[in-house]
Short mmCIF file of C-alpha atoms and ligand atoms in Angstrom, two decimals:
data_model
loop_
_atom_site.label_atom_id
_atom_site.label_comp_id
_atom_site.label_asym_id
_atom_site.label_seq_id
_atom_site.Cartn_x
_atom_site.Cartn_y
_atom_site.Cartn_z
CA MET V 858 23.66 0.67 -16.37
CA ALA V 859 22.39 0.00 -19.87
CA HIS V 860 18.85 -1.24 -19.61
CA ARG V 861 17.60 -3.50 -22.31
CA TRP V 862 13.85 -3.20 -22.12
CA THR V 863 11.41 -0.70 -23.60
CA ASN V 864 7.86 -0.08 -22.47
CA ARG V 865 5.23 -0.96 -25.01
CA LEU V 866 2.43 0.08 -22.71
CA THR V 867 2.05 3.82 -22.34
CA ALA V 868 0.52 6.28 -19.90
CA ARG V 869 -2.74 5.88 -21.83
CA ASP V 870 -2.93 2.23 -20.75
CA VAL V 871 -2.43 2.94 -17.08
CA THR V 872 -5.25 2.12 -14.67
CA PRO V 873 -6.37 5.48 -13.21
CA GLU V 874 -4.68 6.10 -9.88
CA ALA V 875 -8.00 6.61 -8.13
CA LEU V 876 -9.03 3.11 -9.11
CA TRP V 877 -5.70 1.72 -8.01
CA LEU V 878 -6.06 3.44 -4.65
CA GLY V 879 -9.60 2.19 -4.38
CA ARG V 880 -8.83 -1.28 -5.64
CA ARG V 881 -9.33 -3.11 -2.40
CA ALA V 882 -12.66 -1.41 -2.09
CA VAL V 883 -13.48 -2.24 -5.70
CA LEU V 884 -12.52 -5.86 -5.28
CA GLY V 885 -13.93 -6.17 -1.81
CA GLY V 886 -17.32 -4.86 -2.79
CA LEU V 887 -17.06 -1.79 -0.57
CA ALA V 888 -17.71 0.46 -3.54
CA GLY V 889 -21.36 0.71 -2.60
CA LEU V 890 -20.38 2.20 0.75
CA GLY V 891 -18.77 5.11 -1.01
CA LEU V 892 -15.28 4.16 0.13
CA VAL V 893 -13.82 4.05 -3.32
CA GLY V 894 -11.03 6.21 -4.42
CA ALA V 895 -9.68 9.68 -4.17
CA GLY V 896 -11.31 12.32 -6.27
CA GLY V 897 -14.73 10.78 -6.03
CA ALA V 898 -13.97 8.03 -8.51
CA ARG V 899 -16.37 5.19 -8.06
CA ALA V 900 -15.94 1.80 -9.54
CA ASP V 901 -18.38 -0.99 -10.03
CA THR V 902 -18.68 -3.97 -7.80
CA PRO V 903 -17.69 -7.16 -9.52
CA GLU V 904 -20.19 -9.96 -9.73
CA PRO V 905 -20.39 -12.27 -6.69
CA ASN V 906 -18.49 -15.24 -8.09
CA ALA V 907 -15.53 -13.17 -9.09
CA TRP V 908 -15.77 -11.36 -5.79
CA GLU V 909 -15.51 -14.70 -3.95
CA ASP V 910 -12.45 -15.76 -5.91
CA ILE V 911 -10.75 -12.51 -5.16
CA THR V 912 -11.51 -12.16 -1.50
CA ARG V 913 -10.25 -15.64 -0.81
CA TYR V 914 -6.87 -14.26 -1.73
CA ASN V 915 -5.40 -11.49 0.23
CA ASN V 916 -2.56 -9.34 -0.71
CA TYR V 917 -0.33 -9.19 2.35
CA TYR V 918 -1.09 -12.04 4.73
CA GLU V 919 1.41 -10.90 7.36
CA PHE V 920 -1.15 -8.19 8.16
CA GLY V 921 -4.11 -10.55 8.14
CA THR V 922 -6.19 -12.50 5.69
CA ASP V 923 -9.24 -10.26 5.83
CA LYS V 924 -9.54 -8.17 2.70
CA GLY V 925 -9.20 -4.89 4.56
CA ASP V 926 -6.32 -5.97 6.80
CA PRO V 927 -3.28 -4.89 4.76
CA ALA V 928 -4.50 -1.32 4.35
CA ARG V 929 -5.67 -1.26 8.00
CA HIS V 930 -2.52 -2.63 9.63
CA ALA V 931 0.46 -2.18 7.31
CA GLY V 932 1.00 1.38 8.53
CA ARG V 933 2.64 -0.18 11.60
CA LEU V 934 5.53 -1.54 9.58
CA THR V 935 8.74 0.41 10.16
CA THR V 936 10.42 0.72 6.77
CA SER V 937 13.33 2.97 7.68
CA PRO V 938 16.10 2.11 8.33
CA TRP V 939 15.96 -0.97 6.11
CA SER V 940 18.57 -3.31 4.81
CA VAL V 941 18.65 -6.32 2.55
CA ARG V 942 20.94 -9.23 3.34
CA ILE V 943 22.39 -10.69 0.17
CA ASP V 944 24.10 -14.01 0.76
CA GLY V 945 24.68 -17.50 -0.54
CA LEU V 946 26.65 -17.88 -3.75
CA VAL V 947 27.84 -14.26 -4.09
CA ASP V 948 31.29 -12.65 -4.00
CA ARG V 949 30.28 -9.86 -1.60
CA PRO V 950 27.74 -11.19 0.90
CA GLY V 951 26.45 -8.75 3.50
CA ASP V 952 23.76 -6.40 4.69
CA TYR V 953 23.06 -3.81 2.02
CA ASP V 954 21.54 -0.62 3.38
CA PHE V 955 18.44 0.36 1.41
CA ALA V 956 19.37 4.06 1.27
CA ALA V 957 22.82 3.11 -0.05
CA ILE V 958 21.27 0.82 -2.66
CA MET V 959 18.94 3.62 -3.77
CA ALA V 960 21.84 6.04 -4.09
CA LYS V 961 23.52 3.72 -6.60
CA MET V 962 20.52 2.73 -8.68
CA THR V 963 18.92 4.33 -11.69
CA ILE V 964 15.24 4.49 -10.81
CA GLU V 965 13.04 4.16 -13.87
CA GLU V 966 9.31 4.12 -14.38
CA ARG V 967 8.08 0.88 -15.92
CA ILE V 968 4.49 0.48 -17.01
CA TYR V 969 3.59 -3.16 -16.58
CA ARG V 970 0.52 -5.24 -16.99
CA PHE V 971 0.14 -6.75 -13.54
CA ARG V 972 -2.02 -9.65 -12.36
CA CYS V 973 -2.89 -8.22 -8.98
CA VAL V 974 -5.15 -11.04 -7.90
CA GLU V 975 -5.83 -14.16 -9.81
CA ALA V 976 -8.51 -13.12 -12.28
CA TRP V 977 -7.97 -9.36 -12.24
CA SER V 978 -5.38 -7.30 -13.98
CA MET V 979 -4.28 -3.70 -14.02
CA VAL V 980 -1.69 -1.67 -15.82
CA VAL V 981 0.54 -0.18 -13.18
CA PRO V 982 3.36 2.37 -13.39
CA TRP V 983 6.03 1.06 -11.06
CA ASN V 984 9.24 2.85 -10.20
CA GLY V 985 12.22 0.72 -9.47
CA PHE V 986 15.46 -0.79 -10.66
CA GLU V 987 16.35 -4.03 -12.34
CA LEU V 988 16.98 -6.87 -9.92
CA ALA V 989 20.03 -7.71 -12.07
CA ASP V 990 21.64 -4.44 -10.97
CA LEU V 991 21.24 -5.32 -7.31
CA LEU V 992 22.60 -8.83 -7.87
CA ASP V 993 25.57 -7.26 -9.68
CA MET V 994 26.39 -5.27 -6.55
CA ALA V 995 26.82 -8.55 -4.68
CA GLY V 996 28.52 -10.44 -7.55
CA VAL V 997 26.72 -13.65 -8.51
CA GLN V 998 29.02 -16.68 -8.45
CA ALA V 999 29.21 -19.28 -11.21
CA GLY V 1000 27.47 -22.05 -9.24
CA ALA V 1001 24.31 -20.02 -8.55
CA ARG V 1002 21.18 -21.23 -10.36
CA TYR V 1003 18.32 -19.80 -8.29
CA VAL V 1004 17.46 -16.72 -6.24
CA ALA V 1005 15.54 -17.06 -2.98
CA PHE V 1006 13.70 -14.08 -1.45
CA GLU V 1007 12.42 -13.52 2.06
CA THR V 1008 9.98 -10.97 3.50
CA VAL V 1009 10.61 -9.24 6.81
CA LEU V 1010 9.10 -11.07 9.80
CA ARG V 1011 8.17 -8.77 12.68
CA PRO V 1012 5.45 -10.23 14.86
CA GLU V 1013 5.19 -6.99 16.85
CA GLU V 1014 4.31 -5.07 13.68
CA MET V 1015 2.53 -7.80 11.74
CA PRO V 1016 -0.64 -9.04 13.43
CA GLY V 1017 -1.27 -11.72 10.79
CA VAL V 1018 1.82 -13.78 11.57
CA ARG V 1019 0.19 -15.03 14.77
CA TYR V 1020 -1.83 -17.30 12.50
CA PRO V 1021 -0.16 -20.19 10.72
CA VAL V 1022 -1.93 -19.54 7.41
CA LEU V 1023 1.49 -19.63 5.76
CA ASP V 1024 4.82 -20.81 7.04
CA TRP V 1025 6.49 -17.47 8.02
CA PRO V 1026 8.52 -15.72 6.81
CA TYR V 1027 6.97 -15.43 3.34
CA VAL V 1028 9.47 -16.78 0.83
CA GLU V 1029 9.65 -16.82 -2.94
CA GLY V 1030 12.10 -17.83 -5.61
CA LEU V 1031 13.11 -17.38 -9.23
CA ARG V 1032 15.45 -19.24 -11.49
CA LEU V 1033 18.59 -17.14 -11.99
CA ASP V 1034 17.83 -16.41 -15.65
CA GLU V 1035 14.34 -15.18 -14.67
CA ALA V 1036 15.85 -13.01 -11.95
CA LEU V 1037 18.40 -11.50 -14.34
CA HIS V 1038 15.79 -10.82 -17.04
CA PRO V 1039 15.41 -7.07 -17.64
CA LEU V 1040 11.65 -7.26 -17.03
CA THR V 1041 12.25 -8.33 -13.43
CA ILE V 1042 12.48 -5.34 -11.14
CA MET V 1043 12.61 -4.42 -7.50
CA ALA V 1044 9.90 -1.79 -7.21
CA THR V 1045 10.33 1.06 -4.77
CA GLY V 1046 7.53 3.29 -6.02
CA ILE V 1047 4.19 3.29 -7.75
CA TYR V 1048 2.32 6.08 -9.54
CA GLY V 1049 5.41 8.22 -9.03
CA ARG V 1050 5.42 7.98 -5.23
CA ASP V 1051 7.03 5.76 -2.63
CA ILE V 1052 5.40 2.37 -2.49
CA PRO V 1053 2.72 2.19 0.24
CA ASN V 1054 3.40 -0.25 3.06
CA GLN V 1055 0.55 -2.54 2.06
CA ASN V 1056 2.09 -2.93 -1.38
CA GLY V 1057 5.43 -4.00 0.02
CA ALA V 1058 7.47 -0.99 1.11
CA PRO V 1059 10.27 -0.22 0.88
CA LEU V 1060 11.07 -2.67 -1.91
CA ARG V 1061 9.24 -5.57 -3.46
CA LEU V 1062 9.73 -7.82 -6.42
CA VAL V 1063 7.73 -7.31 -9.61
CA CYS V 1064 7.90 -10.14 -12.11
CA PRO V 1065 5.21 -9.17 -14.60
CA TRP V 1066 4.83 -12.42 -16.54
CA LYS V 1067 3.98 -14.38 -13.38
CA TYR V 1068 0.96 -14.52 -11.10
CA GLY V 1069 0.79 -11.84 -8.42
CA PHE V 1070 1.89 -13.99 -5.50
CA LYS V 1071 5.42 -14.33 -6.94
CA SER V 1072 5.88 -10.59 -6.35
CA ILE V 1073 7.13 -10.86 -2.78
CA LYS V 1074 6.82 -7.76 -0.62
CA SER V 1075 9.12 -5.96 1.84
CA VAL V 1076 12.17 -8.02 0.97
CA VAL V 1077 14.93 -8.35 3.61
CA ARG V 1078 16.95 -11.22 2.27
CA ILE V 1079 18.09 -12.46 -1.14
CA THR V 1080 20.05 -15.71 -1.29
CA LEU V 1081 21.75 -17.15 -4.36
CA THR V 1082 21.43 -20.93 -4.31
CA GLU V 1083 22.25 -23.98 -6.33
CA ALA V 1084 18.98 -25.78 -5.57
CA GLU V 1085 15.43 -24.59 -6.30
CA PRO V 1086 14.29 -22.72 -3.19
CA PRO V 1087 10.98 -23.36 -1.42
CA THR V 1088 8.14 -20.88 -2.01
CA SER V 1089 5.37 -20.04 0.45
CA TRP V 1090 2.37 -20.89 -1.73
CA ASN V 1091 3.92 -24.06 -3.04
CA LYS V 1092 4.59 -25.21 0.52
CA ALA V 1093 1.03 -24.33 1.54
CA ASN V 1094 -0.64 -26.00 -1.45
CA PRO V 1095 1.66 -27.70 -3.95
CA ARG V 1096 -1.19 -28.93 -6.14
CA GLU V 1097 -2.42 -25.39 -6.74
CA TYR V 1098 0.85 -23.46 -6.82
CA GLY V 1099 4.00 -24.53 -8.59
CA PHE V 1100 7.44 -22.96 -8.58
CA TYR V 1101 7.11 -21.24 -11.97
CA SER V 1102 3.64 -19.68 -11.73
CA ASN V 1103 3.89 -18.17 -15.18
CA VAL V 1104 0.63 -16.63 -16.32
CA ASN V 1105 -0.79 -19.27 -18.63
CA PRO V 1106 -4.37 -19.36 -19.92
CA GLU V 1107 -3.97 -23.03 -20.82
CA VAL V 1108 -3.23 -24.22 -17.32
CA ASP V 1109 -6.22 -23.77 -15.03
CA HIS V 1110 -5.91 -23.38 -11.34
CA PRO V 1111 -7.55 -26.52 -9.90
CA ARG V 1112 -10.42 -24.40 -8.57
CA TRP V 1113 -10.93 -21.90 -11.38
CA SER V 1114 -10.21 -21.14 -15.00
CA GLN V 1115 -7.26 -18.93 -15.78
CA ALA V 1116 -8.35 -18.43 -19.40
CA THR V 1117 -9.87 -14.99 -18.98
CA GLU V 1118 -9.50 -12.00 -16.73
CA ARG V 1119 -10.94 -8.57 -16.08
CA ARG V 1120 -9.16 -5.31 -16.16
CA ILE V 1121 -9.82 -3.25 -13.05
CA GLY V 1122 -11.59 -0.10 -14.10
CA GLY V 1123 -13.52 -1.86 -16.82
CA GLY V 1124 -16.66 -1.80 -14.72
CA ILE V 1125 -19.23 -4.44 -14.02
CA PHE V 1126 -20.23 -4.86 -17.66
CA ALA V 1127 -16.67 -5.08 -18.93
CA ARG V 1128 -16.10 -8.13 -21.02
CA ARG V 1129 -13.65 -10.63 -19.67
CA GLU V 1130 -10.55 -10.49 -21.80
CA PRO V 1131 -8.59 -13.55 -22.81
CA THR V 1132 -5.59 -13.96 -20.55
CA LEU V 1133 -2.37 -13.73 -22.50
CA ILE V 1134 0.35 -16.33 -22.21
CA PHE V 1135 3.13 -14.93 -19.99
CA ASN V 1136 0.74 -12.07 -19.21
CA GLY V 1137 1.46 -10.56 -22.62
CA TYR V 1138 5.25 -10.74 -22.34
CA ALA V 1139 5.82 -13.82 -24.51
CA ASP V 1140 8.11 -11.98 -26.94
CA GLU V 1141 10.38 -11.12 -24.06
CA VAL V 1142 10.32 -14.27 -21.93
CA ALA V 1143 9.09 -17.31 -23.88
CA ALA V 1144 12.68 -18.22 -24.78
CA LEU V 1145 13.46 -18.79 -21.08
CA TYR V 1146 11.15 -21.80 -21.17
CA ALA V 1147 11.98 -23.24 -24.58
CA GLY V 1148 11.56 -27.01 -24.50
CA MET V 1149 9.91 -27.02 -21.06
CA ASP V 1150 6.50 -28.58 -20.50
CA LEU V 1151 4.58 -25.67 -18.97
CA LYS V 1152 1.76 -27.95 -17.83
CA THR V 1153 4.00 -29.95 -15.53
CA ASN V 1154 6.14 -26.91 -14.69
CA TYR V 1155 3.18 -24.75 -13.62
N1 LIG E 1631 5.24 -10.94 1.90
C1 LIG E 1631 4.16 -11.09 1.13
N2 LIG E 1631 4.24 -10.81 -0.18
C2 LIG E 1631 3.16 -10.97 -0.98
C3 LIG E 1631 1.93 -11.43 -0.44
C4 LIG E 1631 1.88 -11.72 0.96
O1 LIG E 1631 0.86 -12.15 1.52
N3 LIG E 1631 3.01 -11.53 1.70
N4 LIG E 1631 0.85 -11.63 -1.27
C5 LIG E 1631 1.14 -11.87 -2.69
C6 LIG E 1631 -0.08 -11.88 -3.50
S1 LIG E 1631 -1.10 -13.22 -3.32
C7 LIG E 1631 -0.33 -10.91 -4.43
S2 LIG E 1631 -1.66 -11.05 -5.49
C8 LIG E 1631 0.52 -9.69 -4.52
C9 LIG E 1631 -0.34 -8.46 -4.43
O2 LIG E 1631 0.40 -7.29 -4.59
P1 LIG E 1631 -0.36 -5.90 -4.56
O3 LIG E 1631 -1.11 -5.81 -3.26
O4 LIG E 1631 0.69 -4.86 -4.69
O5 LIG E 1631 -1.28 -5.91 -5.72
O6 LIG E 1631 1.52 -9.64 -3.51
C10 LIG E 1631 2.16 -10.88 -3.25
N5 LIG E 1631 3.25 -10.68 -2.31
MO1 LIG E 1632 -2.62 -13.14 -5.12
#
């Protein structure tokens, strides 16, 4: 399929893989214990305030809310065989086998700026395919306006779902035009390898102009709907998390500023950089929100 997007970021911008691998240690302050990274790479521990903000947010709550839980427990998740149910307002609803999807897709590397946790960013080389291509397989019907996503729910493999920290299964949503945008991909790999379980194997959404929590992991169901679908973080805390969740330095989270961020790998003395509207992808996506008040539609 003809893809309409070109990387502006290059391999030179990519966060070194060792730092990516060691990120949880970097963010969790374990760096001092020598647990950081392959190849002996050692990153700095962020200052305590930032550390607090980060550790309050975990990356894959189905495996627990403790900062080390995803890496510790996600290995239990069985990711093969895997299928994705595509239903709702589509011409060809059904269970789409992941291996069959992969056989049909063009897998490309995309280097994206990614907000991994709220005030930290990285530049990550993802491998994947455009979500639009998957939706094409199912045939989106005229009445569809939104896309709802659901993560697998397997209590026997996911120790965190015993706790009602979120309303399981984890769900997310995009407006149809956001979902069809060429920047929106389903990632199946990272740094040229299969995606690790804790990052959402075997396929997870990546929507690079939005905050990290929109990028739902280990997707098993995609439903085309007419109405705006519920999202996990909005259900848990509607004041703090809206449906859109576009990266926006002008709209603070009620508990912290979103105006600046730090690039992982910058080290403890790295200056905070100004956060860019739409995470730096304004040229590509601002038109989707023309005329919308982004303060009320946060
Ligand atoms: N199913 C599911 N998806 C999820 C989460 C989660 O807890 N469960 N956490 C989200 C949050 S808060 C973030 S910041 C990103 C983190 O993705 P990463 O670990 O690949 O950086 O995943 C998002 N996707
Ligand atoms: Mo997050």
